[in-house]
Amino acid sequence: MIRTLLVEDQSMVLGALAALLDIEDDLRVVATARDGREALVMLEQHPVDIVVTDIEMPVMTGLELCAAIGRRHPEIRVVVLTTFARAGYLQRATEAGAHAYLLKDAPARSLADAIRSVRAGHRVIDPQLAAQARAEPDPLTHRERQVLRRAETGATTDQIAQALALSEGTVRNYLSSAIGKLGARNRAEAAGRARDKGWL
Amino acid sequence: MIRTLLVEDQSMVLGALAALLDIEDDLRVVATARDGREALVMLEQHPVDIVVTDIEMPVMTGLELCAAIGRRHPEIRVVVLTTFARAGYLQRATEAGAHAYLLKDAPARSLADAIRSVRAGHRVIDPQLAAQARAEPDPLTHRERQVLRRAETGATTDQIAQALALSEGTVRNYLSSAIGKLGARNRAEAAGRARDKGWL
DNA sequence: GTCGCGACATGACAGCTGTCATGGTCCGAT
DNA sequence: ATCGGACCATGACAGCTGTCATGTCGCGAC
């Protein structure tokens, strides 16, 4: 019996995924959580073999949870289940120690299959996405990412400068560099491309 | 036995929702579809009482599907199931003839409950979201929405002008007007606010 | 010790953005 | 017939954006 913790911030999707897995004879959803922090609490209370987690959640993201599990419960394996086929997310999931990276776009039965594979010691990662992640590493520096993230929301260069304790000219330099690296024509386009690739 | 068609572009979520509903004795998922167009084909082949549909799907959105069902199958009732608590989406769902507007953030069992309520002739819409939709109608004109949508992707005013067969000055006027209506400081912020409210 | 990169900064300049004033046309409501 | 709003346009101007040159500092690799 593979004991599984499900982590997903949308209650209905969480309940539905639990219903999907409960159909399987050899799998049992022993607990659920709506964010990474709640998940860590559940792990203190329930013996678990596999954690299935979404990425984008409030309080604590799935990737932060994955890293924390790697530190505190190295015997537990993590399946990341997300909407986004983004190489950058896969890079970060892999770095965080994930054993599988699954898309919600995959057939329903692939979730149970992936859980069994991971339990048996395999990694489950789409080879095409893995190749893309290798072919195109994140070109942004830490600061470029930070200023681009704020620019994406419409913050002006002056606002970004104040928020990050930088001069306005420095912010413009970072933005200009990021725009160039992404082959964009302005900050909006650059942010869109970075987000699409999971670099933001 | 309430016969239900499920429409959702993510296969795994589709399968999970089907598993969730199949637990109920009085509900049956008679077909599934991954976009609006496929759904209409299913409706020609299966007698259905209720359609449960996501909004954001390729090929044909859930709202377009809803409008088409209202025209072609007025006896079928539509439950919109979405991630977004956006008053603008609710407005458009209501205009398209939806009988329920549910969030994926609601408890899992509320989906079956909503299907039963709608089957019994009731509407299921969060009163708070409904009030918000009434209190804050979409302030954007059609053209303002069009130029803002393109600006959101990083298109320059010149590009938008060419794409929409307008002069650049006209585009700037529309953008400026939209920015003012949304109380934003630039196009990026305006687009973010409009999108958050479901007006884009 | 040297080199390269990231981080940070200043300054200059061209071009884009956003605002504003002004004005015309079309169409539906009154 | 009149009015108001949406749509469309031109022009002027202030300020923001993006590029580029130049430079310093810290740090890790060699």
Coordinates of C-alpha atoms (C1' of nucleotides) in Angstrom, one line a residue:
Chain A
M1 CA 0.0 0.0 0.0
I2 CA 1.7 3.2 -1.1
R3 CA 0.8 6.0 1.4
T4 CA 0.4 9.3 -0.4
L5 CA 0.1 12.9 0.8
L6 CA -1.7 15.2 -1.7
V7 CA -0.9 18.9 -1.7
E8 CA -3.0 21.3 -3.9
D9 CA -4.5 24.7 -3.0
Q10 CA -7.8 24.2 -4.9
S11 CA -10.0 22.2 -2.7
M12 CA -12.1 20.7 -5.4
V13 CA -9.1 19.6 -7.5
L14 CA -7.6 18.2 -4.3
G15 CA -10.8 16.2 -3.5
A16 CA -11.0 15.1 -7.1
L17 CA -7.4 13.9 -7.2
A18 CA -8.0 12.0 -4.0
A19 CA -11.0 10.3 -5.5
L20 CA -9.0 9.4 -8.6
L21 CA -6.2 7.8 -6.5
D22 CA -8.6 6.0 -4.1
I23 CA -9.8 3.9 -7.1
E24 CA -6.4 2.2 -7.1
D25 CA -6.1 -0.9 -4.8
D26 CA -2.4 -0.3 -4.0
L27 CA -2.6 3.4 -3.3
R28 CA -4.0 5.3 -0.3
V29 CA -4.3 9.0 0.2
V30 CA -3.5 9.2 3.9
A31 CA -3.6 13.0 4.1
T32 CA -4.2 16.2 2.1
A33 CA -2.9 19.7 2.5
R34 CA -3.5 23.1 0.8
D35 CA -0.1 24.6 0.9
G36 CA 3.5 23.6 1.7
R37 CA 3.5 24.6 5.3
E38 CA 0.3 22.5 6.0
A39 CA 1.9 19.6 4.2
L40 CA 5.0 19.7 6.5
V41 CA 2.6 19.5 9.5
M42 CA 0.8 16.5 8.0
L43 CA 4.2 14.8 7.4
E44 CA 4.8 15.0 11.2
Q45 CA 1.5 13.2 11.8
H46 CA 1.3 10.6 9.1
P47 CA 3.8 8.1 7.8
V48 CA 4.0 8.8 4.0
D49 CA 5.9 7.2 1.1
I50 CA 5.1 9.7 -1.6
V51 CA 4.1 13.4 -1.7
V52 CA 2.2 14.7 -4.7
T53 CA 2.3 18.5 -4.9
D54 CA 1.3 21.4 -7.1
I55 CA 3.8 24.2 -7.5
E56 CA 2.0 27.5 -7.3
M57 CA 0.4 27.7 -3.9
P58 CA 0.2 30.4 -1.3
V59 CA 2.2 30.4 2.0
M60 CA 4.8 27.9 0.7
T61 CA 5.2 26.8 -2.8
G62 CA 5.5 23.2 -4.0
L63 CA 9.1 23.7 -4.8
E64 CA 9.9 25.1 -1.4
L65 CA 8.1 22.1 0.1
C66 CA 10.1 19.8 -2.1
A67 CA 13.4 21.3 -0.8
A68 CA 12.2 21.1 2.8
I69 CA 11.2 17.4 2.4
G70 CA 14.6 16.7 0.9
R71 CA 16.2 18.1 4.0
R72 CA 13.8 16.7 6.7
H73 CA 12.4 13.5 5.2
P74 CA 14.9 12.3 2.6
E75 CA 13.2 8.9 2.5
I76 CA 10.0 10.5 1.1
R77 CA 9.8 10.9 -2.6
V78 CA 8.1 13.9 -4.3
V79 CA 6.0 14.0 -7.4
V80 CA 5.5 17.5 -8.7
L81 CA 2.2 17.9 -10.5
T82 CA 1.7 21.2 -12.3
T83 CA -0.1 22.9 -15.1
F84 CA 3.0 24.3 -16.7
A85 CA 5.3 22.7 -19.2
R86 CA 8.1 25.1 -18.3
A87 CA 11.7 24.1 -18.5
G88 CA 12.6 26.6 -15.8
Y89 CA 10.1 25.0 -13.4
L90 CA 11.5 21.6 -14.2
Q91 CA 15.1 22.9 -13.5
R92 CA 14.0 24.2 -10.2
A93 CA 12.0 21.1 -9.3
T94 CA 15.0 18.9 -10.1
E95 CA 17.3 21.1 -8.1
A96 CA 14.8 20.9 -5.2
G97 CA 15.0 17.1 -5.4
A98 CA 11.8 16.1 -7.1
H99 CA 11.5 12.5 -8.4
A100 CA 8.8 13.2 -10.9
Y101 CA 7.5 16.2 -12.8
L102 CA 4.0 15.6 -14.2
L103 CA 1.7 17.8 -16.1
K104 CA -2.0 18.1 -15.3
D105 CA -2.4 17.9 -19.0
A106 CA -1.3 14.2 -18.9
P107 CA -3.9 11.4 -19.0
A108 CA -5.5 10.8 -15.6
R109 CA -4.1 7.3 -15.1
S110 CA -0.5 8.6 -15.5
L111 CA -0.7 9.9 -12.0
A112 CA -1.1 6.5 -10.3
D113 CA 1.5 5.1 -12.8
A114 CA 4.0 7.8 -11.9
I115 CA 3.5 7.2 -8.1
R116 CA 4.2 3.5 -8.6
S117 CA 7.3 4.2 -10.7
V118 CA 8.7 6.7 -8.2
R119 CA 7.9 4.2 -5.4
A120 CA 10.0 1.7 -7.3
G121 CA 12.9 4.1 -7.4
H122 CA 12.5 5.5 -10.9
R123 CA 12.3 9.1 -12.0
V124 CA 9.4 10.2 -14.1
I125 CA 10.2 13.2 -16.2
D126 CA 9.1 14.0 -19.7
P127 CA 12.3 13.5 -21.8
Q128 CA 11.4 16.4 -24.2
L129 CA 11.0 18.8 -21.4
A130 CA 14.2 17.6 -19.8
A131 CA 16.1 18.2 -23.0
Q132 CA 14.6 21.6 -23.3
A133 CA 15.7 22.4 -19.8
R134 CA 19.3 21.3 -20.6
A135 CA 19.4 23.2 -23.9
E136 CA 18.2 26.5 -22.5
P137 CA 19.4 27.2 -19.0
D138 CA 18.1 30.3 -17.2
P139 CA 20.1 33.2 -18.5
L140 CA 19.0 35.7 -15.9
T141 CA 21.0 36.8 -12.9
H142 CA 19.4 37.0 -9.6
R143 CA 19.0 40.7 -9.7
E144 CA 17.8 40.8 -13.3
R145 CA 15.0 38.3 -12.3
Q146 CA 14.1 40.5 -9.3
V147 CA 13.7 43.7 -11.3
L148 CA 11.9 41.9 -14.1
R149 CA 9.4 40.4 -11.7
R150 CA 8.5 43.8 -10.4
A151 CA 8.5 45.4 -13.8
E152 CA 5.9 42.7 -14.8
T153 CA 3.4 44.1 -12.4
G154 CA 3.8 47.6 -13.9
A155 CA 6.1 49.1 -11.3
T156 CA 8.1 52.0 -12.6
T157 CA 11.9 52.0 -12.6
D158 CA 11.8 54.5 -9.8
Q159 CA 9.5 52.3 -7.7
I160 CA 11.6 49.2 -8.4
A161 CA 14.8 51.2 -7.4
Q162 CA 13.2 52.2 -4.1
A163 CA 11.9 48.7 -3.4
L164 CA 15.2 47.0 -4.0
A165 CA 17.5 49.8 -2.6
L166 CA 19.2 50.4 -5.9
S167 CA 19.6 53.5 -8.1
E168 CA 17.3 54.0 -10.9
G169 CA 20.1 53.8 -13.4
T170 CA 21.1 50.4 -12.1
V171 CA 17.5 49.1 -12.5
R172 CA 17.5 50.4 -16.1
N173 CA 20.8 48.6 -16.7
Y174 CA 19.5 45.3 -15.3
L175 CA 16.2 45.6 -17.2
S176 CA 18.0 46.4 -20.4
S177 CA 20.3 43.4 -19.9
A178 CA 17.3 41.1 -19.3
I179 CA 15.5 42.4 -22.3
G180 CA 18.5 41.7 -24.4
K181 CA 19.1 38.2 -23.1
L182 CA 15.4 37.3 -23.8
G183 CA 15.5 38.8 -27.2
A184 CA 12.5 41.0 -26.3
R185 CA 11.7 44.6 -27.3
N186 CA 10.6 45.8 -23.9
R187 CA 10.1 44.8 -20.3
A188 CA 6.5 43.4 -20.9
E189 CA 7.6 41.1 -23.6
A190 CA 10.7 40.1 -21.7
A191 CA 8.7 39.2 -18.6
G192 CA 6.2 37.2 -20.7
R193 CA 9.0 35.2 -22.2
A194 CA 10.7 34.6 -19.0
R195 CA 7.5 33.5 -17.3
D196 CA 6.6 31.2 -20.2
K197 CA 9.9 29.4 -19.7
G198 CA 9.6 29.3 -16.0
W199 CA 12.5 31.7 -15.3
L200 CA 10.4 34.1 -13.4
Chain B
M1 CA -29.9 9.8 -12.6
I2 CA -28.4 13.1 -13.7
R3 CA -26.5 12.8 -16.9
T4 CA -23.5 15.1 -17.0
L5 CA -20.9 16.1 -19.6
L6 CA -17.6 17.3 -18.2
V7 CA -15.5 19.8 -20.2
E8 CA -11.9 20.5 -19.0
D9 CA -8.7 20.9 -21.1
Q10 CA -6.4 19.3 -18.5
S11 CA -6.9 15.5 -18.9
M12 CA -5.8 14.6 -15.4
V13 CA -8.2 17.1 -13.8
L14 CA -10.9 15.9 -16.2
G15 CA -10.4 12.3 -15.1
A16 CA -10.2 13.3 -11.5
L17 CA -13.4 15.3 -11.6
A18 CA -15.1 12.3 -13.3
A19 CA -13.9 10.0 -10.5
L20 CA -15.3 12.5 -8.0
L21 CA -18.7 12.6 -9.5
D22 CA -18.9 8.8 -10.1
I23 CA -18.9 8.3 -6.4
E24 CA -22.4 9.8 -6.3
D25 CA -25.3 7.4 -6.8
D26 CA -27.5 9.8 -8.6
L27 CA -25.0 11.3 -11.0
R28 CA -23.4 9.8 -14.1
V29 CA -20.7 11.3 -16.2
V30 CA -21.9 10.2 -19.6
A31 CA -19.1 11.9 -21.7
T32 CA -16.1 14.2 -21.4
A33 CA -14.5 16.8 -23.7
R34 CA -11.4 18.9 -23.7
D35 CA -12.7 22.0 -25.3
G36 CA -16.0 23.6 -26.3
R37 CA -16.1 22.3 -29.8
E38 CA -15.6 18.7 -28.8
A39 CA -18.3 19.3 -26.2
L40 CA -20.8 20.3 -28.8
V41 CA -20.0 17.1 -30.7
M42 CA -20.6 15.0 -27.6
L43 CA -23.9 16.7 -27.1
E44 CA -25.1 15.5 -30.4
Q45 CA -24.3 11.9 -29.4
H46 CA -25.3 11.8 -25.8
P47 CA -28.5 12.9 -24.0
V48 CA -27.2 15.2 -21.2
D49 CA -29.0 17.1 -18.4
I50 CA -26.0 19.2 -17.1
V51 CA -22.8 20.4 -18.7
V52 CA -19.9 21.3 -16.3
T53 CA -17.3 23.4 -18.0
D54 CA -14.1 25.2 -17.3
I55 CA -13.7 28.6 -18.9
E56 CA -10.2 28.9 -20.3
M57 CA -9.8 26.3 -22.9
P58 CA -8.3 26.3 -26.4
V59 CA -10.3 26.1 -29.6
M60 CA -13.6 27.2 -27.9
T61 CA -13.8 28.7 -24.4
G62 CA -16.3 27.6 -21.8
L63 CA -18.2 30.8 -22.2
E64 CA -18.5 30.4 -25.9
L65 CA -19.7 26.9 -25.3
C66 CA -22.3 28.1 -22.8
A67 CA -23.7 30.6 -25.3
A68 CA -23.8 27.9 -28.0
I69 CA -25.7 25.5 -25.6
G70 CA -28.2 28.2 -24.8
R71 CA -28.9 28.5 -28.5
R72 CA -28.9 24.9 -29.6
H73 CA -29.8 23.0 -26.4
P74 CA -31.8 25.3 -24.2
E75 CA -33.0 22.4 -22.1
I76 CA -29.4 21.7 -21.0
R77 CA -28.2 23.6 -17.9
V78 CA -24.6 24.8 -17.6
V79 CA -22.3 24.9 -14.5
V80 CA -19.2 27.0 -15.0
L81 CA -16.3 25.7 -13.0
T82 CA -13.3 27.9 -12.9
T83 CA -10.2 28.9 -11.0
F84 CA -11.0 32.6 -11.1
A85 CA -13.1 34.6 -8.7
R86 CA -13.5 37.3 -11.2
A87 CA -16.6 39.5 -11.3
G88 CA -16.1 40.1 -15.0
Y89 CA -16.0 36.3 -15.8
L90 CA -19.2 36.0 -13.7
Q91 CA -20.8 38.8 -15.7
R92 CA -19.9 37.1 -19.0
A93 CA -21.0 33.7 -17.7
T94 CA -24.4 35.0 -16.7
E95 CA -24.8 36.8 -20.0
A96 CA -23.9 33.6 -21.7
G97 CA -26.7 31.8 -19.8
A98 CA -24.8 29.9 -17.1
H99 CA -26.9 28.5 -14.3
A100 CA -24.0 28.1 -11.8
Y101 CA -20.6 29.7 -11.4
L102 CA -18.4 27.5 -9.2
L103 CA -14.8 28.0 -8.1
K104 CA -12.3 25.2 -8.1
D105 CA -11.4 26.6 -4.7
A106 CA -14.7 25.4 -3.2
P107 CA -14.9 22.2 -1.3
A108 CA -15.0 19.1 -3.5
R109 CA -18.5 18.0 -2.5
S110 CA -20.0 21.4 -3.6
L111 CA -19.7 20.3 -7.2
A112 CA -22.2 17.4 -6.8
D113 CA -24.4 19.7 -4.7
A114 CA -24.4 22.4 -7.3
I115 CA -25.3 19.9 -10.1
R116 CA -28.3 18.7 -8.0
S117 CA -29.4 22.3 -7.3
V118 CA -29.1 23.3 -10.9
R119 CA -31.0 20.2 -12.0
A120 CA -33.8 21.2 -9.6
G121 CA -34.0 24.5 -11.3
H122 CA -31.9 26.7 -8.9
R123 CA -29.0 29.0 -9.7
V124 CA -25.8 28.5 -7.8
I125 CA -23.8 31.7 -7.7
D126 CA -21.7 33.0 -4.8
P127 CA -23.7 36.1 -3.6
Q128 CA -20.5 38.0 -2.8
L129 CA -19.1 37.6 -6.3
A130 CA -22.6 38.5 -7.7
A131 CA -22.7 41.7 -5.6
Q132 CA -19.2 42.6 -6.8
A133 CA -20.2 42.0 -10.4
R134 CA -23.1 44.4 -9.9
A135 CA -21.2 47.0 -8.1
E136 CA -18.4 47.2 -10.6
P137 CA -19.4 46.8 -14.2
D138 CA -16.7 46.6 -16.8
P139 CA -15.7 50.2 -17.6
L140 CA -13.8 49.4 -20.7
T141 CA -15.1 50.0 -24.2
H142 CA -14.5 47.3 -26.8
R143 CA -11.6 49.1 -28.4
E144 CA -10.0 49.9 -25.1
R145 CA -10.1 46.2 -24.2
Q146 CA -8.6 45.2 -27.5
V147 CA -5.6 47.6 -27.3
L148 CA -5.0 46.8 -23.7
R149 CA -5.0 43.1 -24.4
R150 CA -2.3 43.6 -27.0
A151 CA -0.3 46.0 -24.8
E152 CA -0.3 43.4 -22.1
T153 CA 1.9 41.1 -24.3
G154 CA 4.4 43.9 -24.8
A155 CA 3.2 45.1 -28.2
T156 CA 4.3 48.7 -28.9
T157 CA 1.7 51.3 -29.7
D158 CA 2.9 51.2 -33.3
Q159 CA 2.4 47.4 -33.5
I160 CA -1.0 47.7 -32.0
A161 CA -1.9 50.4 -34.4
Q162 CA -1.0 48.3 -37.4
A163 CA -2.6 45.1 -36.0
L164 CA -5.9 46.9 -35.4
A165 CA -5.8 49.3 -38.4
L166 CA -5.8 52.4 -36.2
S167 CA -3.4 55.4 -36.0
E168 CA -0.8 55.4 -33.3
G169 CA -2.3 58.4 -31.7
T170 CA -5.7 56.8 -31.5
V171 CA -4.1 53.8 -29.8
R172 CA -2.4 56.1 -27.3
N173 CA -5.7 57.8 -26.6
Y174 CA -7.5 54.5 -25.9
L175 CA -4.6 53.2 -23.7
S176 CA -4.6 56.5 -21.8
S177 CA -8.3 56.3 -21.3
A178 CA -8.1 52.7 -20.1
I179 CA -5.3 53.5 -17.7
G180 CA -7.3 56.3 -16.3
K181 CA -10.5 54.2 -15.8
L182 CA -8.5 51.5 -14.0
G183 CA -6.7 54.0 -11.8
A184 CA -3.4 52.6 -13.0
R185 CA -0.1 54.3 -13.7
N186 CA 0.8 52.6 -16.9
R187 CA -0.4 50.0 -19.3
A188 CA 1.1 47.0 -17.5
E189 CA -0.6 47.9 -14.3
A190 CA -3.9 48.6 -16.1
A191 CA -3.8 45.3 -17.8
G192 CA -3.1 43.5 -14.5
R193 CA -6.1 45.1 -12.9
A194 CA -8.4 44.5 -15.8
R195 CA -7.3 40.8 -15.9
D196 CA -7.8 40.4 -12.2
K197 CA -11.3 41.6 -12.5
G198 CA -12.1 39.5 -15.5
W199 CA -12.4 42.4 -17.9
L200 CA -9.7 41.3 -20.2
Chain C
dG1 C1' 48.5 38.0 -8.8
dT2 C1' 45.3 38.0 -12.5
dC3 C1' 41.0 37.4 -14.7
dG4 C1' 36.1 37.3 -15.4
dC5 C1' 31.6 37.9 -13.8
dG6 C1' 27.9 39.9 -11.1
dA7 C1' 26.5 43.8 -8.7
dC8 C1' 26.3 48.5 -8.6
dA9 C1' 26.7 53.3 -10.2
dT10 C1' 26.7 57.8 -13.2
dG11 C1' 25.7 60.3 -17.3
dA12 C1' 24.1 61.3 -22.0
dC13 C1' 20.8 60.7 -25.5
dA14 C1' 17.2 58.9 -28.8
dG15 C1' 12.8 57.3 -28.9
dC16 C1' 8.6 55.7 -26.7
dT17 C1' 4.7 56.5 -23.5
dG18 C1' 1.0 59.0 -21.5
dT19 C1' -1.6 63.2 -21.1
dC20 C1' -4.2 66.7 -23.0
dA21 C1' -6.6 69.7 -26.2
dT22 C1' -9.2 69.8 -30.1
dG23 C1' -12.3 68.1 -33.5
dG24 C1' -15.1 65.0 -36.9
dT25 C1' -18.4 61.0 -37.8
dC26 C1' -21.7 57.6 -36.8
dC27 C1' -25.4 55.7 -34.3
dG28 C1' -28.9 54.9 -30.9
dA29 C1' -31.9 57.1 -27.6
dT30 C1' -35.0 60.8 -26.6
Chain D
dA1 C1' -34.0 67.4 -34.6
dT2 C1' -30.9 67.0 -30.8
dC3 C1' -27.9 64.8 -27.6
dG4 C1' -24.4 61.7 -25.8
dG5 C1' -21.1 58.1 -26.2
dA6 C1' -18.0 55.3 -28.9
dC7 C1' -14.8 55.5 -32.3
dC8 C1' -11.3 57.8 -34.7
dA9 C1' -7.8 61.3 -35.7
dT10 C1' -3.9 65.1 -35.3
dG11 C1' -0.6 67.7 -32.7
dA12 C1' 2.2 69.3 -28.8
dC13 C1' 4.7 68.3 -24.8
dA14 C1' 6.6 66.4 -20.4
dG15 C1' 8.5 62.5 -18.6
dC16 C1' 9.7 57.6 -18.8
dT17 C1' 12.2 53.8 -21.1
dG18 C1' 16.0 51.6 -23.1
dT19 C1' 20.6 51.8 -24.8
dC20 C1' 25.3 52.6 -24.4
dA21 C1' 29.7 54.0 -22.5
dT22 C1' 32.4 54.0 -18.7
dG23 C1' 33.8 52.8 -14.2
dT24 C1' 34.5 50.6 -9.3
dC25 C1' 34.2 46.8 -6.0
dG26 C1' 33.9 42.0 -4.4
dC27 C1' 34.6 37.4 -5.0
dG28 C1' 35.7 32.9 -6.9
dA29 C1' 38.5 30.4 -10.3
dC30 C1' 42.9 29.7 -12.2

